[in-house]
Coordinates of C-alpha atoms and ligand atoms in Angstrom, one line a residue:
X1 CA 16.0 26.3 8.2
X2 CA 15.1 29.2 10.3
X3 CA 14.1 31.4 7.4
X4 CA 11.7 28.7 6.2
X5 CA 10.4 28.2 9.7
X6 CA 9.4 31.8 9.8
X7 CA 8.3 32.3 6.2
X8 CA 6.2 29.2 5.8
X9 CA 5.1 28.4 9.3
X10 CA 5.2 31.8 10.9
X11 CA 7.1 30.5 13.9
X12 CA 9.9 32.4 15.6
X13 CA 11.9 29.5 16.9
X14 CA 12.1 25.8 17.0
X15 CA 10.5 23.7 19.8
X16 CA 12.8 21.4 21.6
X17 CA 14.4 18.7 19.4
X18 CA 12.9 20.0 16.1
X19 CA 16.1 21.6 14.9
X20 CA 18.2 18.6 15.8
X21 CA 15.8 16.3 14.0
X22 CA 15.4 18.4 10.9
X23 CA 19.1 18.8 10.5
X24 CA 19.7 15.1 10.8
X25 CA 17.1 14.4 8.1
X26 CA 18.6 17.0 5.8
X27 CA 21.9 15.1 6.3
X28 CA 20.0 11.9 5.2
X29 CA 20.2 10.2 8.5
X30 CA 17.4 8.0 9.8
X31 CA 15.6 9.3 12.9
X32 CA 13.6 7.8 15.6
X33 CA 11.7 10.3 17.8
X34 CA 9.3 10.0 20.8
X35 CA 7.8 13.4 21.3
X36 CA 4.7 14.1 23.4
X37 CA 1.4 15.2 21.7
X38 CA 1.6 18.8 20.7
X39 CA 5.4 18.6 20.6
X40 CA 5.4 19.5 17.0
X41 CA 6.2 16.3 15.2
X42 CA 4.7 17.2 11.8
X43 CA 7.0 20.2 11.4
X44 CA 10.0 17.7 11.7
X45 CA 9.1 16.2 8.4
X46 CA 7.2 19.1 6.7
X47 CA 10.2 21.4 6.9
X48 CA 12.6 18.9 5.2
X49 CA 9.8 18.2 2.7
X50 CA 10.1 21.8 1.6
X51 CA 13.9 22.0 1.7
X52 CA 14.8 18.7 0.1
X53 CA 14.3 18.0 -3.6
X54 CA 11.7 15.4 -4.3
X55 CA 8.6 14.4 -2.4
X56 CA 8.3 13.4 1.3
X57 CA 6.1 10.4 1.8
X58 CA 4.2 10.4 5.1
X59 CA 2.6 7.2 6.3
X60 CA -0.2 8.0 8.6
X61 CA -2.9 5.7 10.0
X62 CA -6.0 7.8 10.0
X63 CA -7.9 8.9 7.0
X64 CA -9.7 11.7 8.7
X65 CA -6.4 13.1 10.1
X66 CA -4.8 12.9 6.7
X67 CA -7.2 15.3 5.2
X68 CA -6.8 17.9 7.9
X69 CA -3.0 17.6 7.7
X70 CA -3.0 18.1 4.0
X71 CA -5.4 21.1 4.4
X72 CA -3.2 22.5 7.0
X73 CA 0.0 22.1 4.9
X74 CA -1.7 23.7 1.9
X75 CA -2.8 26.6 4.1
X76 CA 0.9 27.2 4.6
X77 CA 1.5 27.1 0.9
X78 CA 3.1 23.6 0.8
X79 CA 2.0 21.5 -2.2
X80 CA 0.5 18.4 -0.5
X81 CA -1.9 15.6 -1.3
X82 CA -3.0 12.3 0.1
X83 CA -3.7 8.8 -1.1
X84 CA -6.2 6.6 0.7
X85 CA -9.4 4.7 0.1
X86 CA -11.6 7.8 0.5
X87 CA -10.5 9.0 -3.0
X88 CA -12.3 8.2 -6.2
X89 CA -10.1 6.5 -8.8
X90 CA -9.9 9.7 -10.9
X91 CA -8.7 11.6 -7.9
X92 CA -6.1 8.9 -7.2
X93 CA -4.8 9.1 -10.7
X94 CA -4.3 12.8 -10.6
X95 CA -2.5 12.5 -7.3
X96 CA -0.2 9.9 -8.8
X97 CA 0.4 12.1 -11.8
X98 CA 1.3 15.1 -9.6
X99 CA 3.7 12.9 -7.7
X100 CA 5.4 11.5 -10.8
X101 CA 5.8 14.9 -12.3
X102 CA 7.5 16.1 -9.1
X103 CA 4.8 18.6 -8.3
X104 CA 4.4 17.4 -4.7
X105 CA 6.4 18.2 -1.7
X106 CA 4.3 16.1 0.7
X107 CA 2.4 13.0 0.0
X108 CA 0.4 11.3 2.8
X109 CA -0.3 7.6 2.2
X110 CA -2.3 5.2 4.3
X111 CA -0.4 2.1 5.5
X112 CA -2.8 -0.3 3.8
X113 CA -1.4 0.7 0.4
X114 CA 2.0 -0.6 1.4
X115 CA 0.4 -4.0 2.0
X116 CA -0.6 -4.2 -1.6
X117 CA 2.0 -6.4 -3.4
X118 CA 4.3 -4.4 -5.7
X119 CA 3.2 -1.0 -4.2
X120 CA 6.8 0.0 -3.4
X121 CA 7.7 -0.4 -7.0
X122 CA 5.1 2.2 -8.0
X123 CA 7.0 4.7 -5.9
X124 CA 10.3 4.0 -7.6
X125 CA 11.6 6.2 -10.3
X126 CA 10.2 9.3 -8.6
X127 CA 12.6 11.3 -6.5
X128 CA 11.7 10.8 -2.8
X129 CA 13.3 12.9 -0.2
X130 CA 12.1 11.2 3.0
X131 CA 9.8 8.5 4.4
X132 CA 8.1 9.8 7.5
X133 CA 6.3 7.2 9.6
X134 CA 3.7 8.8 11.9
X135 CA 2.3 7.0 14.9
X136 CA 5.1 4.5 14.5
X137 CA 4.2 2.6 17.6
X138 CA 1.4 1.0 15.5
X139 CA 4.1 -1.3 14.1
X140 CA 4.8 -2.9 17.5
X141 CA 2.8 -5.7 19.0
X142 CA 3.9 -4.4 22.4
X143 CA 2.3 -1.1 21.8
X144 CA -1.4 -0.7 22.4
X145 CA -2.5 0.3 18.9
X146 CA -0.9 -2.5 16.8
X147 CA -1.9 -2.4 13.1
X148 CA -0.7 -5.3 11.0
X149 CA -0.6 -3.1 7.9
X150 CA 2.3 -1.3 9.4
X151 CA 4.4 -4.4 9.2
X152 CA 4.6 -4.0 5.4
X153 CA 6.6 -0.9 6.0
X154 CA 9.6 -2.9 7.0
X155 CA 10.7 -3.3 3.4
X156 CA 11.1 0.4 2.8
X157 CA 14.7 0.8 3.9
X158 CA 15.8 -2.1 1.7
X159 CA 13.8 -0.8 -1.3
X160 CA 15.1 2.7 -0.9
X161 CA 18.6 2.5 0.5
X162 CA 19.4 6.1 -0.2
X163 CA 16.3 7.7 1.3
X164 CA 16.2 8.5 5.0
X165 CA 13.4 7.2 7.1
X166 CA 12.1 9.1 10.2
X167 CA 9.7 7.4 12.7
X168 CA 7.6 9.4 15.1
X169 CA 5.4 8.5 18.0
X170 CA 4.0 10.0 21.2
X171 CA 3.8 6.9 23.2
X172 CA 6.5 4.4 23.4
X173 CA 8.0 2.7 26.4
X174 CA 11.7 1.7 25.9
X175 CA 10.6 -1.8 24.8
X176 CA 8.3 -0.5 22.1
X177 CA 11.0 1.9 21.0
X178 CA 13.5 -0.9 20.3
X179 CA 10.8 -2.9 18.6
X180 CA 10.0 -0.1 16.2
X181 CA 13.6 0.5 15.3
X182 CA 14.1 -3.2 14.7
X183 CA 11.0 -3.7 12.6
X184 CA 11.5 -0.6 10.4
X185 CA 15.2 -1.7 10.1
X186 CA 16.3 1.9 10.8
X187 CA 20.0 2.4 10.1
X188 CA 21.7 3.6 13.3
X189 CA 19.0 6.3 13.7
X190 CA 19.4 9.5 15.5
X191 CA 17.2 8.9 18.6
X192 CA 15.2 11.4 20.5
X193 CA 13.3 10.7 23.6
X194 CA 11.7 14.0 24.6
X195 CA 10.3 14.7 28.0
X196 CA 6.8 13.5 28.5
X197 CA 6.0 16.6 30.5
X198 CA 3.2 18.8 29.2
X199 CA 3.7 21.9 31.3
X200 CA 0.5 23.7 30.1
X201 CA -1.7 20.8 31.2
X202 CA -3.3 21.3 34.7
X203 CA -4.0 17.9 36.3
X204 CA -6.7 17.5 39.0
X205 CA -8.5 14.7 40.7
X206 CA -11.9 15.2 42.3
X207 CA -13.9 12.9 44.4
X208 CA -16.6 11.4 42.2
X209 CA -20.0 12.0 43.8
X210 CA -22.8 13.3 41.6
X211 CA -20.6 13.3 38.6
X212 CA -23.1 14.8 36.2
X213 CA -23.7 17.7 38.5
X214 CA -20.0 18.1 39.0
X215 CA -19.4 18.3 35.3
X216 CA -22.2 20.8 34.8
X217 CA -20.7 23.0 37.4
X218 CA -17.4 22.9 35.5
X219 CA -18.9 23.6 32.2
X220 CA -20.9 26.5 33.5
X221 CA -17.7 28.0 34.8
X222 CA -16.0 27.6 31.4
X223 CA -18.8 28.6 29.0
X224 CA -16.8 28.9 25.8
X225 CA -14.1 26.3 26.1
X226 CA -14.2 23.3 23.8
X227 CA -13.4 20.0 25.4
X228 CA -13.8 16.2 25.6
X229 CA -15.6 14.2 28.3
X230 CA -14.7 10.6 28.5
X231 CA -17.1 8.0 29.9
X232 CA -16.7 4.2 29.8
X233 CA -20.0 2.9 28.5
X234 CA -22.2 3.8 25.6
X235 CA -25.2 4.3 27.8
X236 CA -23.4 6.7 30.0
X237 CA -22.2 8.6 27.0
X238 CA -25.7 8.9 25.5
X239 CA -27.1 9.8 28.9
X240 CA -24.6 12.6 29.7
X241 CA -24.7 14.0 26.2
X242 CA -28.5 14.1 26.6
X243 CA -28.3 15.9 29.9
X244 CA -25.9 18.5 28.5
X245 CA -28.1 19.2 25.5
X246 CA -31.1 19.6 27.8
X247 CA -29.2 22.1 29.7
X248 CA -28.5 24.1 26.6
X249 CA -24.9 23.0 26.0
X250 CA -23.7 22.3 22.5
X251 CA -22.7 18.7 23.0
X252 CA -22.5 15.5 20.8
X253 CA -22.0 11.9 21.7
X254 CA -19.3 9.6 20.2
X255 CA -19.1 5.8 20.7
X256 CA -18.4 2.6 18.9
X257 CA -22.1 1.7 18.9
X258 CA -23.0 4.6 16.6
X259 CA -23.1 4.4 12.8
X260 CA -19.8 5.2 11.3
X261 CA -21.2 8.1 9.3
X262 CA -22.8 9.7 12.3
X263 CA -19.6 9.3 14.4
X264 CA -17.6 10.8 11.6
X265 CA -20.0 13.8 11.5
X266 CA -19.8 14.4 15.2
X267 CA -16.1 14.3 15.2
X268 CA -16.0 16.7 12.3
X269 CA -18.4 19.0 14.1
X270 CA -16.1 19.0 17.1
X271 CA -13.0 19.6 14.9
X272 CA -14.7 22.6 13.3
X273 CA -15.9 24.2 16.5
X274 CA -19.5 23.5 15.5
X275 CA -20.1 21.7 18.7
X276 CA -18.3 22.7 21.8
X277 CA -18.3 19.4 23.8
X278 CA -17.9 15.8 22.7
X279 CA -18.9 13.1 25.2
X280 CA -17.1 10.0 24.2
X281 CA -15.9 6.5 25.0
X282 CA -12.2 5.9 24.4
X283 CA -13.1 4.9 20.8
X284 CA -12.7 8.7 20.3
X285 CA -9.4 10.3 20.0
X286 CA -6.9 9.0 17.5
X287 CA -8.4 11.2 14.8
X288 CA -8.3 14.3 16.8
X289 CA -5.8 16.9 15.7
X290 CA -7.7 19.9 17.1
X291 CA -5.2 22.1 18.8
X292 CA -7.6 24.1 21.0
X293 CA -9.1 21.4 23.2
X294 CA -9.2 23.3 26.5
X295 CA -10.3 20.4 28.8
X296 CA -10.4 16.7 29.0
X297 CA -12.6 15.3 31.7
X298 CA -12.6 11.7 32.7
X299 CA -15.9 11.0 34.4
X300 CA -14.8 7.4 35.1
X301 CA -11.5 5.9 36.1
X302 CA -9.3 4.9 33.2
X303 CA -7.8 1.4 33.3
X304 CA -4.2 2.4 33.3
X305 CA -1.9 5.4 33.2
X306 CA -0.9 4.9 29.6
X307 CA -4.5 5.5 28.5
X308 CA -4.9 8.4 30.8
X309 CA -1.8 10.1 29.6
X310 CA -2.7 9.6 26.0
X311 CA -6.3 10.8 26.4
X312 CA -5.4 13.9 28.5
X313 CA -2.7 14.5 25.9
X314 CA -5.4 15.6 23.5
X315 CA -5.8 18.8 25.5
X316 CA -3.8 21.9 24.9
X317 CA -1.7 21.0 21.8
X318 CA -1.4 24.7 21.1
X319 CA 0.6 25.1 24.3
X320 CA -2.1 27.2 26.0
X321 CA -3.3 26.2 29.5
X322 CA -5.8 23.3 29.5
X323 CA -7.5 21.3 32.3
X324 CA -7.3 17.6 32.8
X325 CA -9.9 16.5 35.3
X326 CA -10.4 13.0 36.7
X327 CA -13.4 12.1 38.8
X328 CA -12.5 9.2 41.0
X329 CA -14.7 7.1 43.1
X330 CA -14.7 3.6 44.7
X331 CA -17.3 2.2 42.4
X332 CA -15.1 2.5 39.3
X333 CA -12.4 0.5 41.0
X334 CA -14.7 -2.4 41.6
X335 CA -16.1 -2.2 38.1
X336 CA -12.7 -2.5 36.5
X337 CA -11.7 -5.1 39.0
X338 CA -14.7 -7.2 38.0
X339 CA -13.5 -7.4 34.4
X340 CA -10.0 -8.0 35.4
X341 CA -11.0 -10.9 37.6
X342 CA -12.7 -12.5 34.7
X343 CA -9.5 -12.6 32.6
X344 CA -8.3 -16.1 32.0
X345 CA -4.6 -15.7 31.5
X346 CA -2.8 -15.4 34.9
X347 CA -0.1 -13.1 33.7
X348 CA -2.4 -10.9 31.8
X349 CA -4.6 -10.5 34.8
X350 CA -1.7 -9.7 37.1
X351 CA -0.4 -7.0 34.6
X352 CA -3.9 -5.5 34.3
X353 CA -4.2 -5.5 38.1
X354 CA -0.8 -3.9 38.6
X355 CA -1.7 -1.2 36.0
X356 CA -5.0 -0.5 37.7
X357 CA -3.4 -0.1 41.1
X358 CA -0.9 2.4 39.6
X359 CA -3.9 4.3 38.2
X360 CA -5.6 4.3 41.6
X361 CA -2.4 5.3 43.2
X362 CA -2.2 8.3 40.9
X363 CA -5.7 9.4 41.9
X364 CA -5.2 8.9 45.6
X365 CA -1.6 9.5 46.6
X366 CA -0.6 12.9 48.0
X367 CA 2.1 13.3 45.4
X368 CA 2.3 15.8 42.6
X369 CA 0.3 14.4 39.7
X370 CA 2.8 15.4 37.2
X371 CA 5.6 13.7 39.1
X372 CA 3.6 10.5 39.2
X373 CA 2.7 10.6 35.5
X374 CA 6.3 11.2 34.5
X375 CA 7.5 8.6 37.0
X376 CA 5.4 6.1 35.2
X377 CA 7.3 6.7 32.0
X378 CA 10.6 6.4 33.9
X379 CA 11.2 10.1 33.8
X380 CA 12.0 12.0 36.9
X381 CA 10.6 15.4 37.5
X382 CA 13.1 17.8 39.2
X383 CA 10.8 20.5 40.6
X384 CA 9.3 20.4 44.1
X385 CA 6.1 22.1 43.0
X386 CA 4.8 21.9 39.4
X387 CA 2.3 24.8 40.1
X388 CA -0.2 23.1 37.7
X389 CA -1.8 20.1 39.6
X390 CA -4.2 20.1 42.4
X391 CA -1.7 18.7 44.9
X392 CA 0.8 21.5 44.2
X393 CA -1.7 24.3 43.8
X394 CA -3.8 23.6 46.8
X395 CA -1.0 22.8 49.2
X396 CA -3.4 20.2 50.5
X397 CA -3.2 19.1 54.1
X398 CA -2.1 15.7 55.1
X399 CA -4.4 14.2 57.7
X400 CA -4.0 11.4 60.1
X401 CA -6.5 8.7 59.5
X402 CA -5.1 6.0 61.7
X403 CA -7.8 6.0 64.4
X404 CA -10.7 6.0 61.9
X405 CA -9.0 3.3 59.9
X406 CA -8.7 1.1 63.0
X407 CA -12.4 1.6 63.9
X408 CA -13.4 0.5 60.4
X409 CA -11.1 -2.4 60.2
X410 CA -12.1 -3.6 63.6
X411 CA -15.7 -3.7 62.5
X412 CA -14.6 -5.7 59.5
X413 CA -12.5 -8.1 61.6
X414 CA -15.3 -8.6 64.2
X415 CA -17.8 -9.5 61.6
X416 CA -15.5 -12.1 60.0
X417 CA -14.6 -10.0 56.9
X418 CA -17.7 -11.3 55.1
X419 CA -19.5 -8.1 54.4
X420 CA -19.7 -5.3 51.8
X421 CA -18.8 -1.7 52.2
X422 CA -22.3 -0.5 52.9
X423 CA -22.9 -2.8 55.8
X424 CA -19.6 -2.1 57.4
X425 CA -20.2 1.6 57.2
X426 CA -23.7 1.1 58.7
X427 CA -22.2 -0.7 61.7
X428 CA -19.6 1.9 62.2
X429 CA -22.1 4.7 62.1
X430 CA -24.6 2.8 64.3
X431 CA -27.4 2.5 61.8
X432 CA -30.5 0.7 63.0
X433 CA -31.2 -1.7 60.2
X434 CA -33.0 -5.0 60.3
X435 CA -30.0 -6.8 58.9
X436 CA -27.7 -5.4 61.7
X437 CA -30.2 -6.5 64.3
X438 CA -30.7 -9.9 62.8
X439 CA -27.0 -10.5 62.6
X440 CA -26.5 -9.1 66.1
X441 CA -24.0 -6.6 64.7
X442 CA -25.4 -4.0 67.1
X443 CA -23.7 -6.0 69.9
X444 CA -20.1 -5.7 68.7
X445 CA -17.8 -3.3 70.2
X446 CA -17.3 -0.9 67.3
X447 CA -21.1 -0.6 66.6
X448 CA -21.7 3.2 66.4
X449 CA -18.0 4.0 67.2
X450 CA -18.0 6.3 64.3
X451 CA -21.4 7.9 64.6
X452 CA -19.9 11.3 65.2
X453 CA -19.0 11.5 61.5
X454 CA -21.3 11.1 58.6
X455 CA -21.5 8.2 56.2
X456 CA -19.9 10.1 53.5
X457 CA -16.8 10.4 55.6
X458 CA -16.6 6.7 56.1
X459 CA -17.2 5.9 52.4
X460 CA -14.4 8.3 51.5
X461 CA -12.2 6.5 54.1
X462 CA -12.9 3.2 52.4
X463 CA -11.8 4.7 49.1
X464 CA -8.6 5.8 50.6
X465 CA -7.8 2.5 52.3
X466 CA -8.6 0.6 49.1
X467 CA -6.3 2.9 47.2
X468 CA -3.5 2.5 49.7
X469 CA -3.9 -1.3 49.6
X470 CA -4.8 -1.6 53.2
X471 CA -8.1 -3.3 52.5
X472 CA -9.2 -5.0 49.3
X473 CA -12.4 -6.0 47.7
X474 CA -13.2 -9.6 46.8
X475 CA -16.0 -11.2 44.8
X476 CA -17.5 -9.8 41.7
X477 CA -21.3 -9.7 42.3
X478 CA -21.5 -8.9 46.0
X479 CA -18.0 -7.7 46.8
X480 CA -16.9 -8.0 50.4
X481 CA -14.0 -6.0 51.9
X482 CA -11.1 -7.7 53.6
X483 CA -8.0 -6.5 55.5
X484 CA -4.7 -7.0 53.7
X485 CA -1.4 -8.0 55.3
X486 CA -0.4 -4.4 55.3
X487 CA -3.7 -3.4 56.7
X488 CA -3.2 -5.7 59.7
X489 CA -0.2 -3.6 60.6
X490 CA -2.5 -0.6 61.0
X491 CA -5.1 -2.5 62.9
X492 CA -2.4 -3.7 65.3
X493 CA -1.2 -0.2 65.8
X494 CA 2.2 -0.8 64.1
X495 CA 1.7 1.5 61.3
X496 CA -0.2 4.8 60.7
X497 CA -2.4 5.9 57.8
X498 CA -2.3 9.3 56.2
X499 CA -4.5 10.8 53.6
X500 CA -5.0 14.1 51.8
X501 CA -7.7 16.5 52.7
X502 CA -8.6 18.0 49.4
X503 CA -10.6 21.1 49.0
X504 CA -13.7 20.3 46.9
X505 CA -13.8 23.6 45.1
X506 CA -13.7 23.8 41.3
X507 CA -10.5 24.8 39.5
X508 CA -11.5 28.0 37.9
X509 CA -9.3 30.1 40.1
X510 CA -6.1 28.3 39.2
X511 CA -7.1 28.1 35.6
X512 CA -7.6 31.8 35.6
X513 CA -4.2 32.3 37.3
X514 CA -2.5 30.1 34.7
X515 CA -4.2 32.1 31.9
X516 CA -3.0 35.2 33.5
X517 CA 0.5 33.9 33.7
X518 CA 0.2 33.2 30.0
X519 CA -0.9 36.7 29.3
X520 CA 1.4 38.5 31.6
X521 CA 3.4 39.8 28.7
X522 CA 0.5 42.0 27.7
X523 CA -3.0 42.7 28.7
X524 CA -5.0 40.5 26.4
X525 CA -8.3 41.8 25.2
X526 CA -10.8 39.0 25.6
X527 CA -13.5 40.8 23.7
X528 CA -11.3 41.1 20.7
X529 CA -10.2 37.5 21.1
X530 CA -13.8 36.4 20.9
X531 CA -14.4 38.6 17.9
X532 CA -11.4 37.1 16.1
X533 CA -12.5 33.7 17.0
X534 CA -15.9 34.4 15.3
X535 CA -14.1 35.7 12.2
X536 CA -11.9 32.6 12.1
X537 CA -15.0 30.4 12.4
X538 CA -16.8 32.1 9.5
X539 CA -13.7 31.8 7.3
X540 CA -13.3 28.1 8.2
X541 CA -16.9 27.4 7.4
X542 CA -16.7 29.0 4.0
X543 CA -13.7 26.9 3.2
X544 CA -14.8 23.7 4.8
X545 CA -11.7 23.3 7.0
X546 CA -11.3 23.2 10.8
X547 CA -10.8 26.7 12.3
X548 CA -7.5 25.9 14.0
X549 CA -6.0 25.3 10.5
X550 CA -6.5 29.0 9.7
X551 CA -5.0 30.3 12.9
X552 CA -4.4 28.6 16.3
X553 CA -5.8 30.0 19.5
X554 CA -2.4 31.0 20.5
X555 CA -2.1 33.1 17.3
X556 CA -5.5 34.8 18.0
X557 CA -4.5 35.4 21.6
X558 CA -1.4 37.1 20.5
X559 CA -3.3 39.3 18.1
X560 CA -5.7 40.2 21.0
X561 CA -2.6 41.2 23.1
X562 CA -0.6 43.0 20.5
X563 CA -3.3 44.5 18.2
X564 CA -1.5 44.3 14.9
X565 CA -3.1 46.6 12.3
X566 CA -0.5 46.7 9.6
X567 CA 0.9 43.8 7.5
X568 CA 4.3 44.3 9.1
X569 CA 2.9 44.0 12.6
X570 CA 0.8 41.0 11.6
X571 CA 3.8 39.3 10.2
X572 CA 5.4 39.3 13.6
X573 CA 2.6 37.4 15.2
X574 CA 3.2 33.7 16.0
X575 CA 1.8 31.4 13.4
X576 CA 1.5 34.0 10.6
X577 CA 3.7 33.1 7.6
X578 CA 3.8 34.7 4.2
X579 CA 1.0 32.6 2.8
X580 CA -1.4 33.2 5.7
X581 CA -0.6 36.9 5.7
X582 CA -1.6 37.1 2.1
X583 CA -4.7 35.2 2.5
X584 CA -6.0 36.4 5.9
X585 CA -3.9 39.3 6.9
X586 CA -6.3 42.0 5.7
X587 CA -9.4 40.4 7.2
X588 CA -7.8 40.2 10.6
X589 CA -6.1 43.5 10.7
X590 CA -9.4 45.0 9.6
X591 CA -11.3 43.3 12.4
X592 CA -8.7 44.5 14.9
X593 CA -8.8 48.0 13.6
X594 CA -12.6 48.0 13.7
X595 CA -12.5 46.8 17.3
X596 CA -10.0 49.4 18.3
X597 CA -12.1 52.0 16.7
X598 CA -15.2 51.0 18.7
X599 CA -13.2 50.4 21.8
X600 CA -11.5 53.8 21.5
X601 CA -14.8 55.6 21.4
X602 CA -16.0 53.9 24.5
X603 CA -12.7 54.0 26.3
X604 CA -12.3 57.7 26.1
X605 CA -15.4 58.1 28.1
X606 CA -14.8 55.4 30.6
X607 CA -11.7 53.7 31.8
X608 CA -8.5 52.6 30.0
X609 CA -8.7 49.6 27.8
X610 CA -6.3 47.4 29.8
X611 CA -8.4 47.6 33.0
X612 CA -11.5 46.9 31.0
X613 CA -10.2 43.8 29.3
X614 CA -9.0 42.5 32.6
X615 CA -12.4 42.8 34.0
X616 CA -13.9 41.0 31.1
X617 CA -11.5 38.2 31.8
X618 CA -12.9 37.6 35.2
X619 CA -16.5 37.3 34.2
Ligands
LIG1 P1 2.2 16.6 17.3 O1 2.0 15.9 16.0 O2 3.6 16.3 17.9 O3 1.2 16.2 18.3 P2 1.8 19.0 15.9 O4 2.8 18.7 14.9 O5 0.3 18.8 15.6 O6 2.1 18.1 17.2 O7 2.0 20.4 16.5 C1 1.3 20.9 17.6 C2 1.1 22.4 17.5 O8 2.3 23.1 17.7 C3 0.6 22.8 16.1 O9 -0.4 23.7 16.3 C4 1.8 23.4 15.4 O10 1.5 24.3 14.5 C5 2.6 24.0 16.6 N1 4.0 24.1 16.4 C6 4.8 23.2 15.9 N2 6.1 23.6 15.9 C7 6.1 24.8 16.4 C8 7.1 25.8 16.7 N3 8.4 25.6 16.4 N4 6.7 27.0 17.2 C9 5.5 27.2 17.5 N5 4.4 26.3 17.3 C10 4.8 25.2 16.8
LIG2 ZN1 2.2 19.1 40.8

């Protein structure tokens, strides 16, 4: 197993759970595994596909993903093919032929095929080593991506009693897990529930103010990183993509309102590093296998933590540091609330509300973001400080908001709890508006009681109180704010309120620190890294494959740290197996040697290479 891991994939060691899973499959046992995105699920079935006689059949829901997976496997020298509706009948026939003649190790098949009556019979008579079901949660109606076609997979274990079945997913609560096992009729499977922790993701929440400007600032600080920006509506997607393009960023939109072909093109462009940024609604994502996504920004509040976890999960699959930024503002809460209030089913509405509150809690509580995310999936996080979320990194201060909260609530109580946020804030800050005069609100005791602080302060306080459930919004069109039961305790002085005072600065420093930590083993030459990235892109373009399929960012970074110039040295780099060494080794060692040559000439005259590269890093 280890030899193949090294030779074919170029990896030195297994990731957690991979070895255990592969050895169970080799022993013909069924497997059920929940592993987070980037955990290395594909290797769990690709390795047995090579080692076992016969073909491994992989059921995977997305056509676009299938092609990339097959390209990736072939790059590693595995004989792989796929069968789906995108193929011409001639191509299909030749894939079937290769399969029948035992020339394939790996065959990807779309689930729709299994829904065709008699399809399973066409697979009989060919030695099959394993059925691997990817995105297995699609078989469960409790999951959030249910696909009826997946139900046809339940006949597989009966039709092939001697072939092991392995099911993989990245998102399954315990309930969904049991549902998958039951529906696939797995035979006392070896179960794996890996940690949901993604240590290389850096989570942050920012106050949402002028969100376009906030995003621009972030992008300017990270001028090369590819990333995804999620927005909720088509208009806001188009709008933001337009702004970014106007400012000279390479950005493309993606949403359900676009033509399928254009959407597909934009996704491909992102996959292939031809565009750096994709601005998208949540319609975007399932087909994204790109491993070097360096940031995922949510410009609007997601509806629940499951979605947030899944969407941020698309960052940093290569294990390198990546940012997950959420911009959170009060307006989003009301907007989602508006839709929830319109739900007809009582239970459904209550569940949605509860999920939204958990999401708001995540964004507003002064608790490690990682701990909160893991807690949501019933996993406890043992560390005090994760060192990779804004709460842990900033050591933010807790501030006492009790007096201000009382001023605000008192203004609400004295005006009969019949007014919206803006009006209440105007009373508290002592604004001289016609409405206030007409209502006589300039007469009440709290009028102007908060005028020593600006309106923004009071709006932020409203956010905080809403988030903590001390006040709530009611009414869809003209929402008014009301004091909750718990809020009354504060107004009566029986309970205090605390909030976090967060620094508003951008995360570049921590990101730089995290990168530095990753590079601590050796001074990485960023100029070389960029150069190798350019070479990779050229090669990818010539072959029509996404760049990360040739080498991952991590592989390039290692090259830029260790400067391999001979095949032996190159062979020791992470991600360089025999096949890739053959195909690309020379190009890359050549590039590195050329770089060292130029560098050497300059360096002799100036300062040592290590100092120089560190300087480059900071710019
Ligand atoms: P998943 O499908 O679980 O999201 P992938 O199978 O796409 O994850 O793997 C994510 C990344 O991790 C890929 O770039 C893959 O090459 C890499 N990877 C997988 N296993 C290992 C390993 N044992 N060592 C190093 N990298 C690995
Ligand atoms: Zn933390």
